[in-house]
CSV table of C-alpha atoms in Angstrom, one decimal:
chain,number,residue,atom,x,y,z
A,5,MET,CA,-0.1,0.2,0.2
A,6,HIS,CA,1.4,3.6,-1.1
A,7,PRO,CA,1.3,6.0,1.8
A,8,ALA,CA,-0.8,9.2,1.3
A,9,PRO,CA,0.2,11.9,-1.1
A,10,ARG,CA,1.8,14.9,0.4
A,11,ALA,CA,-0.1,18.1,0.5
A,12,GLY,CA,2.3,20.2,-1.6
A,13,ALA,CA,1.5,18.0,-4.3
A,14,THR,CA,-2.3,18.5,-4.1
A,15,PHE,CA,-1.6,21.8,-3.9
A,16,GLN,CA,0.2,22.2,-7.0
A,17,THR,CA,-2.3,19.8,-8.6
A,18,ALA,CA,-4.5,22.7,-8.4
A,19,VAL,CA,-2.1,25.3,-9.5
A,20,VAL,CA,-1.7,23.9,-12.7
A,21,THR,CA,-5.1,22.8,-13.6
A,22,GLY,CA,-6.7,26.3,-12.2
A,23,THR,CA,-4.1,28.5,-14.5
A,24,GLU,CA,-4.3,26.5,-17.3
A,25,ALA,CA,-8.1,26.5,-17.2
A,26,LEU,CA,-8.3,30.3,-16.5
A,27,VAL,CA,-5.8,30.6,-19.8
A,28,ARG,CA,-8.2,28.4,-22.2
A,29,ALA,CA,-10.9,30.2,-20.9
A,30,GLY,CA,-9.7,33.4,-21.8
A,31,GLU,CA,-8.8,32.0,-25.1
A,32,ASP,CA,-12.0,30.4,-26.1
A,33,LEU,CA,-13.5,33.7,-25.1
A,34,THR,CA,-11.2,35.7,-27.1
A,35,ALA,CA,-11.9,33.5,-30.1
A,36,ALA,CA,-15.5,33.7,-29.6
A,37,VAL,CA,-15.7,37.4,-29.5
A,38,GLY,CA,-13.2,38.1,-32.1
A,39,PRO,CA,-10.4,40.4,-32.4
A,40,ASP,CA,-12.5,43.3,-30.4
A,41,ALA,CA,-12.1,41.1,-27.3
A,42,LEU,CA,-8.8,42.2,-27.4
A,43,ARG,CA,-8.9,45.9,-27.0
A,44,ALA,CA,-7.9,47.6,-24.1
A,45,ARG,CA,-9.9,49.2,-21.4
A,46,GLY,CA,-10.7,53.0,-22.9
A,47,GLU,CA,-10.8,52.1,-26.5
A,48,PRO,CA,-14.0,53.1,-28.0
A,49,THR,CA,-14.7,49.6,-29.1
A,50,ALA,CA,-13.5,47.8,-26.4
A,51,VAL,CA,-15.7,44.8,-25.7
A,52,ARG,CA,-16.7,44.8,-22.1
A,53,ASP,CA,-14.6,47.9,-21.6
A,54,GLY,CA,-11.6,46.1,-22.2
A,55,ARG,CA,-12.3,43.2,-19.2
A,56,ILE,CA,-11.7,40.4,-21.8
A,57,ASP,CA,-8.2,41.8,-22.9
A,58,GLN,CA,-7.3,42.5,-19.0
A,59,GLY,CA,-8.6,39.0,-18.1
A,60,MET,CA,-6.4,37.0,-20.8
A,61,ARG,CA,-3.1,39.4,-19.7
A,62,TYR,CA,-4.2,38.5,-16.2
A,63,SER,CA,-4.2,34.8,-17.0
A,64,ILE,CA,-1.3,34.4,-18.8
A,65,GLY,CA,0.5,36.0,-15.7
A,66,ALA,CA,-1.3,34.0,-13.5
A,67,THR,CA,0.4,31.0,-14.8
A,68,ILE,CA,4.3,32.6,-15.0
A,69,GLN,CA,3.3,33.7,-11.1
A,70,ALA,CA,2.4,30.1,-10.1
A,71,GLY,CA,5.5,28.9,-11.6
A,72,THR,CA,6.1,27.2,-14.9
A,73,SER,CA,3.5,24.3,-15.6
A,74,GLU,CA,6.5,22.0,-16.4
A,75,ILE,CA,8.0,22.6,-13.3
A,76,GLN,CA,4.5,22.2,-11.4
A,77,ARG,CA,4.0,19.0,-13.5
A,78,ASN,CA,7.5,17.7,-12.2
A,79,ILE,CA,6.5,18.2,-8.7
A,80,ILE,CA,2.9,16.2,-9.1
A,81,ALA,CA,4.9,13.1,-10.9
A,82,THR,CA,7.2,12.8,-8.1
A,83,ARG,CA,5.2,13.5,-5.2
A,84,ARG,CA,1.7,12.6,-5.9
A,85,CYS,CA,2.5,9.9,-8.6
A,86,ARG,CA,5.2,8.9,-7.0
A,87,LEU,CA,7.0,8.7,-10.3
A,88,PRO,CA,11.4,8.6,-10.5
A,89,ARG,CA,12.9,12.2,-11.5
A,90,GLY,CA,14.2,12.9,-14.6
């Protein structure tokens, strides 16, 4: 029987799935709305007063801030899945 995964690995899983879902949602919304979705706040033709553009920029920054996904995946693999490093 394997020991329970460490709490840090569970947190890292949430970080990866959460930030990547945020990016995908922003990309999907931008694709659905079209180029006007990327107009910044203050521009007269900005959709939703530039909130879509702002959200898209935030989502990409959130991924970087949370640590690169590759590093997070490695942590998940070694701690939660008990896979060897490398």
